[in-house]
XYZ file of C-alpha atoms in Angstrom:
702
model
C -135.185 77.634 10.604
C -134.246 74.515 11.516
C -137.341 73.391 11.275
C -137.348 74.587 7.832
C -134.882 73.196 6.564
C -135.782 70.050 8.129
C -139.289 70.089 5.839
C -137.040 71.004 2.928
C -135.453 67.794 3.666
C -138.661 65.149 3.613
C -140.021 66.992 0.185
C -136.803 65.666 -1.204
C -136.726 62.530 0.814
C -140.514 61.553 -0.579
C -139.436 62.617 -4.000
C -136.930 59.939 -4.013
C -139.681 57.592 -2.700
C -138.871 57.335 0.893
C -142.537 56.931 2.577
C -143.654 54.106 -0.260
C -144.879 51.050 1.385
C -141.670 49.674 0.112
C -139.540 51.825 1.514
C -141.162 53.267 4.898
C -140.760 55.931 6.864
C -138.197 54.485 10.266
C -140.426 56.589 12.683
C -138.930 58.633 15.414
C -135.463 57.369 13.140
C -136.133 54.059 15.036
C -134.065 51.350 12.798
C -135.484 47.528 13.245
C -133.394 45.438 12.489
C -130.411 47.512 13.817
C -131.501 47.439 17.022
C -132.997 43.489 17.120
C -129.374 42.714 16.188
C -127.731 45.327 18.429
C -130.264 43.475 21.367
C -129.027 40.321 20.294
C -124.889 40.393 20.052
C -125.821 42.213 23.084
C -128.385 40.029 24.858
C -130.402 41.602 26.181
C -134.218 42.655 25.748
C -135.065 46.383 24.106
C -136.098 48.386 25.762
C -137.957 51.983 23.858
C -136.903 54.945 25.554
C -139.011 56.674 22.859
C -142.261 55.320 24.057
C -141.297 54.100 28.167
C -143.596 51.680 29.810
C -143.541 54.277 32.213
C -147.839 56.425 33.046
C -146.663 59.248 29.844
C -147.516 56.124 27.462
C -150.868 55.506 28.659
C -152.451 58.833 29.206
C -152.758 62.737 30.495
C -156.303 62.549 31.509
C -159.042 59.764 32.273
C -155.446 57.408 31.588
C -153.501 59.902 33.412
C -150.599 59.005 36.073
C -153.241 59.763 39.226
C -156.506 58.472 37.678
C -158.055 56.305 39.603
C -157.439 53.304 36.094
C -154.126 52.922 35.829
C -153.440 52.127 39.617
C -151.837 48.579 40.157
C -151.363 48.603 36.708
C -147.563 46.401 36.184
C -145.985 46.710 33.091
C -144.791 42.831 31.653
C -143.448 41.288 28.650
C -145.689 38.187 27.515
C -142.486 36.203 28.423
C -143.428 37.015 32.393
C -147.065 35.854 31.407
C -147.579 32.408 29.513
C -145.302 30.070 29.128
C -145.621 29.531 25.886
C -146.571 33.071 23.763
C -147.286 33.294 20.069
C -147.049 35.779 18.058
C -149.647 34.878 15.647
C -150.778 31.843 16.920
C -152.982 29.357 13.818
C -153.534 32.665 11.294
C -154.901 36.168 12.398
C -158.649 35.806 12.269
C -161.138 38.041 13.154
C -161.551 35.851 16.281
C -157.427 37.366 17.525
C -159.705 40.390 18.898
C -160.794 40.996 22.312
C -161.587 44.702 24.004
C -159.912 45.939 26.937
C -160.355 48.483 29.183
C -160.078 50.965 26.132
C -162.650 52.766 24.665
C -161.255 52.010 21.368
C -163.783 49.528 19.999
C -163.381 51.738 16.294
C -160.140 50.931 15.756
C -160.363 46.964 16.055
C -163.649 46.840 13.816
C -161.365 48.010 11.918
C -158.550 45.811 13.104
C -160.429 42.527 12.719
C -161.659 43.116 8.777
C -158.672 43.559 7.623
C -157.759 39.901 9.334
C -160.135 39.126 6.003
C -157.461 40.680 3.726
C -154.075 38.659 3.947
C -152.130 40.987 1.402
C -153.004 44.047 3.789
C -152.233 42.913 7.061
C -149.099 41.560 5.565
C -148.094 44.583 5.207
C -149.197 46.013 8.657
C -147.739 43.367 10.597
C -144.531 42.120 9.237
C -143.907 37.845 9.020
C -140.544 36.814 10.705
C -141.431 38.273 13.924
C -141.774 35.735 16.993
C -141.491 34.429 20.458
C -138.408 32.131 19.111
C -136.377 33.198 16.527
C -134.320 36.291 17.275
C -136.236 37.116 20.064
C -134.617 40.368 21.732
C -137.746 41.845 22.987
C -139.066 43.973 20.087
C -141.098 44.160 17.347
C -142.592 46.271 14.091
C -145.916 47.460 12.865
C -146.484 49.766 9.711
C -149.263 52.421 9.305
C -150.073 54.785 6.470
C -150.297 58.275 8.076
C -150.987 61.138 5.768
C -149.293 60.345 2.009
C -146.412 58.143 4.044
C -145.764 54.848 5.550
C -144.356 54.347 8.270
C -142.900 51.485 10.205
C -143.303 52.183 13.951
C -140.864 50.082 16.388
C -141.573 49.124 19.819
C -140.486 46.736 22.762
C -142.797 44.090 24.584
C -143.637 45.383 27.727
C -147.317 45.425 27.786
C -150.216 47.140 30.437
C -151.295 43.895 32.993
C -153.477 44.150 35.747
C -153.330 41.470 38.132
C -151.780 39.200 35.540
C -154.111 39.871 32.897
C -153.867 42.095 29.487
C -155.339 45.971 30.418
C -156.441 46.617 26.611
C -156.799 44.784 23.440
C -156.314 40.911 23.440
C -156.987 37.749 22.040
C -159.756 34.658 22.758
C -155.796 32.146 23.031
C -153.930 33.604 26.190
C -150.385 33.370 24.360
C -151.707 35.204 21.594
C -150.144 38.769 20.941
C -149.462 40.143 17.762
C -152.863 42.117 17.967
C -152.168 44.062 21.415
C -148.214 45.092 20.524
C -150.334 46.421 17.213
C -152.057 48.545 18.934
C -148.944 49.514 21.275
C -147.466 50.062 18.136
C -150.408 52.936 16.742
C -150.503 53.723 20.826
C -146.843 55.031 19.889
C -147.852 56.777 17.059
C -150.690 58.318 18.068
C -148.077 59.315 21.949
C -150.346 57.601 24.065
C -153.275 54.836 24.667
C -155.221 57.132 25.356
C -155.329 59.361 22.507
C -157.203 56.522 20.170
C -160.159 56.918 22.510
C -163.249 57.734 20.523
C -162.695 57.539 17.033
C -164.548 56.041 13.647
C -163.717 52.550 11.815
C -162.759 53.808 8.628
C -159.871 56.021 9.890
C -158.697 52.902 11.097
C -158.720 51.392 7.411
C -157.396 54.294 5.922
C -154.475 54.528 8.549
C -153.731 50.214 7.962
C -154.541 50.242 4.002
C -154.024 54.109 3.117
C -157.262 54.399 1.089
C -160.034 56.521 0.960
C -162.763 55.884 2.741
C -166.927 57.115 1.614
C -169.892 56.412 3.565
C -173.760 56.350 2.757
C -176.799 56.027 4.573
C -178.559 53.475 2.760
C -182.354 55.173 3.282
C -180.438 58.313 1.457
C -178.430 55.932 -1.125
C -177.543 57.830 -4.303
C -179.723 56.021 -7.800
C -176.545 54.697 -8.424
C -174.824 53.209 -5.303
C -175.225 49.446 -7.474
C -172.523 50.273 -9.982
C -169.911 52.142 -7.128
C -170.436 48.918 -5.361
C -169.670 47.105 -8.593
C -166.619 49.600 -9.129
C -165.571 49.156 -5.367
C -165.149 45.365 -5.811
C -163.355 45.491 -9.681
C -160.739 48.023 -7.720
C -160.155 45.711 -5.205
C -162.059 48.037 -1.871
C -162.959 47.373 1.100
C -166.785 47.265 1.739
C -168.725 47.333 5.095
C -172.721 47.233 5.760
C -174.278 47.270 9.166
C -177.239 47.264 10.473
C -177.405 50.379 13.112
C -178.727 49.833 16.306
C -181.347 52.341 18.844
C -179.953 51.453 21.870
C -177.762 49.019 23.534
C -179.942 46.327 23.965
C -180.187 46.013 20.045
C -176.501 44.767 20.174
C -175.737 41.799 18.201
C -179.216 40.903 18.478
C -180.803 38.682 15.458
C -183.292 40.401 12.824
C -186.156 37.413 12.301
C -184.356 36.941 8.862
C -181.035 36.244 10.573
C -179.001 39.249 10.266
C -177.027 40.548 13.436
C -177.497 43.814 14.607
C -174.882 46.164 15.192
C -172.347 43.986 13.281
C -169.959 44.614 11.306
C -170.797 42.870 6.811
C -168.585 42.442 4.371
C -169.264 42.389 1.403
C -167.285 40.441 -1.093
C -169.368 40.240 -4.819
C -172.207 41.821 -6.726
C -173.028 39.882 -10.075
C -176.258 40.437 -12.087
C -178.887 37.419 -13.088
C -181.623 36.955 -15.476
C -184.771 35.816 -13.196
C -188.056 34.854 -15.059
C -186.847 37.357 -17.525
C -186.045 40.158 -16.479
C -182.592 41.454 -14.344
C -182.007 40.934 -10.571
C -178.898 42.355 -8.726
C -177.648 40.209 -6.154
C -174.445 40.996 -3.357
C -172.845 38.447 -1.389
C -171.551 39.658 1.895
C -169.736 37.813 4.451
C -170.628 37.837 8.244
C -167.101 37.508 9.671
C -168.357 35.315 12.532
C -169.968 32.546 10.868
C -172.606 30.641 10.404
C -175.168 33.301 11.392
C -176.789 33.443 7.630
C -178.979 35.726 5.662
C -182.330 32.985 5.594
C -184.500 35.780 3.127
C -184.027 35.863 -0.541
C -181.382 34.135 -2.467
C -180.169 32.816 0.311
C -178.154 29.116 0.771
C -180.860 26.806 -1.410
C -182.897 29.652 -1.916
C -185.667 28.737 -4.137
C -185.473 31.266 -6.037
C -182.324 29.794 -7.324
C -184.079 27.468 -9.653
C -185.091 30.474 -11.878
C -182.199 31.395 -12.979
C -178.851 29.829 -15.612
C -178.131 26.065 -14.282
C -174.160 27.401 -14.780
C -175.330 30.636 -13.281
C -175.886 28.944 -10.074
C -173.327 26.176 -9.924
C -170.929 29.271 -10.543
C -172.727 31.729 -7.555
C -174.855 29.376 -4.821
C -172.184 26.946 -2.945
C -174.751 26.325 -0.345
C -172.317 26.488 2.259
C -172.724 27.006 5.938
C -169.701 29.248 6.294
C -171.546 32.964 6.840
C -171.745 33.739 3.064
C -174.425 34.105 1.362
C -176.647 36.106 -1.459
C -179.326 39.027 -1.127
C -180.740 40.712 -3.541
C -179.534 44.107 -3.470
C -183.565 45.921 -2.918
C -183.516 43.602 -0.613
C -179.701 45.288 1.068
C -181.473 48.266 1.074
C -183.706 46.901 2.737
C -182.447 45.348 5.319
C -178.763 47.816 6.081
C -179.113 50.895 7.265
C -174.575 52.024 6.533
C -172.416 51.413 4.040
C -169.409 51.709 4.247
C -166.315 51.728 1.527
C -162.373 51.891 1.350
C -160.830 53.367 -1.665
C -157.453 52.085 -1.997
C -154.739 53.132 -3.388
C -153.034 52.125 -6.841
C -149.529 50.416 -4.807
C -151.993 48.888 -1.924
C -153.117 45.561 -4.246
C -150.404 44.090 -6.052
C -152.684 42.014 -8.585
C -152.564 43.468 -12.350
C -156.137 42.513 -12.820
C -158.083 45.120 -10.770
C -158.524 48.109 -12.511
C -157.016 50.889 -9.674
C -157.862 54.111 -8.524
C -155.174 57.391 -10.109
C -153.599 58.842 -7.162
C -152.776 62.556 -5.880
C -152.219 63.169 -2.671
C -151.200 67.138 -1.322
C -149.484 68.269 1.542
C -150.540 72.535 2.937
C -151.089 73.755 5.860
C -153.548 76.327 7.458
C -151.365 78.314 8.946
C -152.712 82.198 10.859
C -151.924 85.363 9.177
C -151.102 83.187 6.063
C -153.265 80.979 4.344
C -156.017 80.206 7.618
C -158.770 82.196 5.534
C -161.841 79.913 6.865
C -165.302 79.526 5.113
C -166.977 81.606 2.278
C -168.566 83.221 5.357
C -165.512 85.525 5.606
C -165.151 86.672 2.124
C -162.003 88.812 3.107
C -160.055 86.007 3.457
C -161.565 82.838 2.274
C -159.150 83.782 -0.648
C -155.301 82.711 0.956
C -156.750 79.982 1.971
C -154.395 77.029 -0.534
C -155.133 76.691 -3.941
C -155.262 73.792 -5.831
C -156.093 72.754 -9.451
C -157.150 69.683 -11.033
C -157.180 69.420 -14.568
C -159.775 66.651 -15.633
C -159.342 66.047 -19.656
C -160.076 62.258 -19.600
C -164.233 60.949 -18.868
C -164.479 57.661 -17.374
C -164.957 54.954 -20.009
C -167.905 54.000 -18.308
C -169.535 57.934 -17.732
C -174.023 58.152 -18.018
C -175.124 60.790 -19.909
C -175.028 62.585 -22.888
C -172.148 61.828 -25.540
C -172.117 65.293 -25.807
C -170.917 65.873 -21.950
C -168.434 63.704 -20.738
C -168.477 63.146 -17.176
C -165.189 62.337 -15.122
C -165.711 60.356 -11.655
C -163.565 62.171 -8.589
C -162.948 61.102 -4.727
C -162.381 63.989 -2.981
C -160.669 63.751 1.027
C -159.644 66.890 3.226
C -157.601 65.518 6.104
C -156.328 66.831 8.724
C -152.971 65.489 10.165
C -151.856 64.674 14.101
C -155.177 65.897 15.847
C -154.694 62.969 18.213
C -151.098 63.987 19.466
C -152.720 67.120 20.354
C -155.339 66.300 22.173
C -153.150 65.886 25.447
C -153.017 69.489 24.795
C -156.207 70.295 24.445
C -156.564 70.866 20.482
C -159.744 68.698 19.024
C -160.942 68.169 15.754
C -160.915 71.272 13.253
C -164.577 71.904 11.440
C -163.442 71.266 7.919
C -164.945 71.135 4.318
C -163.656 72.082 0.692
C -165.267 73.222 -2.460
C -164.763 73.395 -6.079
C -165.078 76.051 -9.017
C -164.512 75.783 -12.403
C -162.048 77.508 -13.278
C -163.338 79.944 -16.280
C -160.779 79.649 -19.774
C -159.693 83.159 -19.375
C -158.030 81.795 -16.353
C -156.542 78.913 -17.246
C -153.053 78.978 -17.319
C -152.556 80.732 -14.596
C -151.293 79.041 -11.948
C -148.436 81.465 -10.285
C -150.508 83.490 -7.886
C -154.219 82.315 -6.422
C -157.356 83.921 -7.334
C -158.081 86.470 -5.967
C -160.842 87.499 -3.953
C -162.607 88.977 -6.495
C -162.680 85.386 -8.024
C -164.814 83.813 -5.272
C -166.876 87.290 -4.572
C -168.273 86.666 -8.553
C -167.633 82.725 -8.355
C -170.270 79.701 -6.675
C -168.452 76.537 -6.365
C -169.688 73.536 -8.867
C -169.302 71.381 -6.557
C -168.282 71.171 -2.548
C -167.712 68.858 0.497
C -170.733 68.167 3.008
C -171.151 70.168 5.678
C -168.762 71.830 7.743
C -167.931 69.139 10.527
C -164.955 68.277 12.703
C -164.453 64.366 11.516
C -160.623 63.710 10.153
C -161.489 63.704 7.059
C -164.252 64.827 4.666
C -164.465 62.764 1.521
C -167.137 62.679 -1.538
C -167.288 61.133 -4.382
C -167.978 64.010 -7.304
C -169.430 63.726 -10.805
C -168.421 66.211 -13.144
C -167.671 67.342 -17.304
C -164.526 67.803 -18.220
C -162.485 70.964 -18.037
C -160.367 72.674 -14.792
C -161.058 73.461 -11.036
C -159.852 74.725 -7.685
C -159.938 73.344 -5.130
C -160.210 75.115 -1.908
C -159.882 72.933 1.311
C -160.557 75.208 4.630
C -161.744 75.451 8.449
C -164.732 77.100 8.983
C -162.927 79.695 11.544
C -160.115 81.719 9.891
C -157.493 81.860 11.483
C -157.056 78.516 12.794
C -153.678 76.709 12.859
C -153.229 73.352 10.643
C -152.319 70.875 8.444
C -153.681 68.520 6.092
C -153.523 66.790 3.791
C -155.945 66.555 0.417
C -156.418 63.600 -1.943
C -157.693 63.238 -5.115
C -158.785 59.475 -6.533
C -159.932 59.454 -10.213
C -160.953 56.681 -12.891
C -158.443 58.609 -15.455
C -154.974 60.381 -14.433
C -155.749 63.414 -13.507
C -153.025 66.633 -13.198
C -152.441 69.235 -10.013
C -150.166 71.428 -9.212
C -151.007 74.562 -6.199
C -151.591 77.670 -7.917
C -149.353 80.417 -6.263
C -146.319 77.985 -5.601
C -143.996 80.051 -8.647
C -141.977 82.580 -6.911
C -141.020 84.910 -8.867
C -139.830 89.422 -8.814
C -140.521 92.645 -10.224
C -139.457 95.519 -8.118
C -139.350 99.188 -8.421
C -136.849 100.639 -9.833
C -136.507 104.327 -10.630
C -133.444 105.695 -12.816
C -132.065 108.615 -11.789
C -129.485 110.164 -13.173
C -127.415 113.248 -10.735
C -129.109 115.924 -13.587
C -132.347 115.649 -12.935
C -132.731 115.927 -9.402
C -133.627 118.988 -8.511
C -131.728 121.637 -6.312
C -133.779 121.558 -3.256
C -133.561 118.038 -3.027
C -129.823 118.379 -3.483
C -129.180 121.091 -0.883
C -131.346 118.544 1.566
C -129.115 115.909 1.124
C -126.284 117.780 1.687
C -127.694 119.046 4.962
C -128.051 115.745 6.318
C -124.943 114.396 5.017
C -122.708 116.690 6.319
C -119.499 117.568 4.736
C -118.351 114.225 3.398
C -122.052 114.327 1.166
C -122.305 110.487 2.225
C -125.080 109.477 4.240
C -124.095 106.514 6.835
C -127.217 103.961 8.675
C -127.353 106.360 11.316
C -128.362 110.038 10.127
C -130.306 107.912 7.391
C -132.084 106.363 10.375
C -132.341 109.990 12.347
C -134.161 111.442 9.021
C -136.542 108.894 7.960
C -137.776 108.678 11.563
C -137.880 112.234 11.723
C -140.136 111.666 8.308
C -141.821 109.112 9.686
C -143.374 110.814 13.122
C -144.896 113.647 12.016
C -147.858 111.669 10.163
C -150.477 109.991 11.910
C -152.186 108.561 8.457
C -149.977 105.832 9.370
C -148.359 103.776 12.343
C -144.840 103.411 12.935
C -142.591 102.155 16.075
C -139.642 103.942 14.018
C -136.780 102.261 11.759
C -134.102 100.676 13.696
C -130.876 100.218 12.215
C -130.650 96.678 10.976
C -133.056 97.782 8.586
C -131.242 101.109 7.433
C -128.327 99.454 6.748
C -130.212 97.210 4.729
C -131.422 100.091 2.454
C -127.994 101.109 2.334
C -126.431 97.779 1.434
C -129.490 97.481 -1.265
C -127.701 100.247 -3.022
C -124.261 100.530 -1.783
C -122.453 99.362 -5.430
C -119.280 100.668 -4.652
C -118.957 99.256 -1.720
C -118.732 102.213 1.002
C -121.564 101.027 3.432
C -123.192 105.054 3.016
C -125.084 106.236 -0.323
C -124.972 109.115 -2.517
C -126.822 111.371 -3.836
C -128.274 109.505 -6.155
C -128.576 106.599 -4.511
C -130.522 108.455 -1.238
C -133.039 109.239 -4.346
C -133.322 106.188 -5.590
C -133.818 105.232 -1.884
C -136.748 108.211 -0.958
C -138.382 107.244 -4.107
C -138.673 103.674 -3.680
C -139.979 104.284 0.471
C -142.395 106.924 -0.910
C -143.758 103.827 -3.763
C -144.019 101.435 -0.592
C -146.478 104.500 1.126
C -148.732 104.418 -1.669
C -149.006 100.517 -1.508
C -149.006 100.587 2.047
C -152.220 102.954 2.061
C -154.155 101.170 -0.501
C -154.258 98.283 0.990
C -155.256 99.875 4.580
C -158.826 100.192 3.106
C -160.177 100.095 6.880
C -157.645 103.363 7.351
C -155.794 102.192 10.306
C -152.891 102.871 9.702
C -152.009 99.234 9.859
C -151.851 96.117 7.363
C -153.392 92.815 8.052
C -150.947 89.986 7.342
C -153.606 88.527 5.028
C -154.166 91.406 2.683
C -150.010 91.416 3.056
C -150.413 89.334 -0.327
C -152.079 91.899 -2.336
C -149.292 94.502 -1.166
C -146.508 92.200 -2.376
C -147.747 91.389 -5.707
C -148.501 95.704 -6.196
C -144.524 95.460 -5.023
C -143.806 93.507 -7.855
C -143.119 89.752 -6.158
C -144.552 86.801 -6.127
C -144.525 84.422 -3.362
C -145.450 80.764 -2.471
C -147.713 80.050 0.643
C -144.266 79.606 2.562
C -142.758 81.999 1.010
C -146.172 84.561 2.484
C -145.966 82.447 5.997
C -142.535 83.362 6.222
C -142.560 86.549 6.275
C -146.017 86.980 8.488
C -144.302 84.880 11.448
C -140.648 87.491 10.935
C -142.956 90.970 9.433
C -146.021 90.254 11.996
C -147.401 91.839 15.217
C -148.886 88.694 17.662
C -153.069 90.447 16.750
C -151.439 90.011 13.070
C -151.512 93.474 12.106
C -147.685 95.385 10.047
C -146.982 98.394 10.325
C -145.180 100.840 8.211
C -141.355 100.726 9.185
C -142.082 96.919 9.339
C -143.652 96.503 5.801
C -140.785 98.923 4.575
C -138.093 96.667 5.475
C -139.935 93.574 4.560
C -139.787 94.782 0.789
C -135.938 96.046 1.430
C -135.112 92.162 2.742
C -136.979 91.191 -0.592
C -135.712 93.093 -2.734
C -132.171 92.174 -1.364
C -132.877 88.401 -1.673
C -133.343 88.906 -5.033
C -130.771 89.947 -6.214
C -128.588 88.049 -3.976
C -129.705 85.052 -5.355
C -129.783 86.461 -9.261
C -126.307 87.652 -9.112
C -124.684 84.335 -7.665
C -127.751 82.472 -10.370
C -125.143 82.992 -13.419
C -126.471 79.897 -16.105
C -129.697 81.692 -14.594
C -131.363 77.684 -14.544
C -133.093 79.134 -11.174
C -131.111 77.135 -8.639
C -127.364 78.593 -7.098
C -124.797 76.062 -5.246
C -122.856 77.643 -2.064
C -119.555 76.681 0.531
C -120.729 77.266 3.827
C -118.443 80.186 3.576
C -120.128 81.921 1.064
C -123.689 81.243 2.154
C -122.214 82.787 6.001
C -121.507 85.306 3.327
C -124.825 85.954 1.749
C -126.829 85.465 5.307
C -125.206 87.642 7.213
C -125.876 90.023 4.988
């Protein structure tokens, strides 16, 4: 219950701007400024109780408390290691990054690349931190995490052995910004060990909030050069590399002076007129400097003499700075991999670049309600979260027929918090997504999930690549204008997980979650005393006694007597609380009992619920599965969101995700009671009610 309330509060805070790059969430509610001020006033150095300098911060297995790799480790502050520690010495550069005894080279490569963009680096590493002015043993860093920016505080106690930093360190022994950044990222993910193994693009995304896409240059799409031009125009980060086939090739230099297994940056794309024909060029930077491409279009190459002199002057700088030009065709031949990190609209402050429009949607796969698995499981696939996206505006420069305008999308599906769960033995789930075109007749339908029948008769128009256990899967899509349904899923059903779905579009796209409407129109039989036959009256009088008022205990006795005689449905029997709630629903006189008419109405409701229950029980097991509950609720007149569906599964389904008949009726009665109560309180019909604490308790305890 408390977790539900907490999530509702966080959703409201997000709407108010908390988690944006200008108003980062304080991770674990630790306020850097307040903590530093407190330490300065007390004259003490900060000790982070949320990520203490002890074995648990190192890891749980390879770096666990009893591992040989963690023996002899001593946590020390920089002031204990060198005489004059510096946060940043001479600016943060690539050469500051030196890997230690931790397998997180993917993270180091991302950090090193980001030193090339001062604006982004200043966001991650806030200024005005030092070991001189206002030093209190506390530092902070900001990271993007699944749709929001978080500010992470750490103390400066770092793991050392024999007086040397154990993990990430700088070439300059007295510089510590990078080691502290690594510690903050380890804290965010639970431990240093949680950082072992990963992809550079994961680091890119957590440092920028961007969405990454990768291209194998041997299988590049025909419009790749245009993609690169647009990415550069949008301020994206672009990296390229030459794959190695063995460790011996690492940093090997080719005959044309390109370094294998090394990360390059793409910084420009220009087309020139070369000998009467267009030539596509790329400007590439080796961040280490010095070693440069010596082939066509390199510095002072003869090709420059055959283009417009003004273009030559603007492009051919002829400096030994690690930056060079090469033809796009040579680029595709020489390099093997291209990675693009497309930035969110709020990452860059410049107004001179074209920025993507971005939509972020959060969701969950929850066993019993929304963890439907892939299309191989048609019985449950349709219960996955569903999101509708409306593409009304085509790209400005779309290719193809004018009658079929095209919209470019980048769709990324990212699973959340899996690194933190590694110590519990939880790995990455295999994830993917599919897009379906929404038929015009269903264009305005947003209140309920599209049914199983829809997915049996409609094929996806686009999808992610093969289901894979990566943190994020992303694809660039080109689609005609129209409305589409995106269904994210795990490969197998019944796998719990959280995700965020990000949609980058060249023009604004409207999105919404399907089935996020909550409404009710339950069965309400109209009964008058004269309509009740004598046989039913006689039965009631016999059951209710001389006062002709049925109590909860009497109701429980008759219902369980009837249920035990049936072999087609399974039930543990109605408990007394359910019977009390049935009476509360229909007791208009406040007597706590049911009269003849009220009992007849209840009996008709139960008969109606029995009919629905048997219709939904397609395998004649006598129970219904949690995912079948969605159909049953719909037949009973209830339209519920995924969150409510999951609450029902938690409350009424057994561990094997089945719901027996008494649980089903209890759920229906509870829903009717809650809707009826809300409608009575919502006098102005605004869809909201305001209650005092006492009023809330009275309602909740009914």
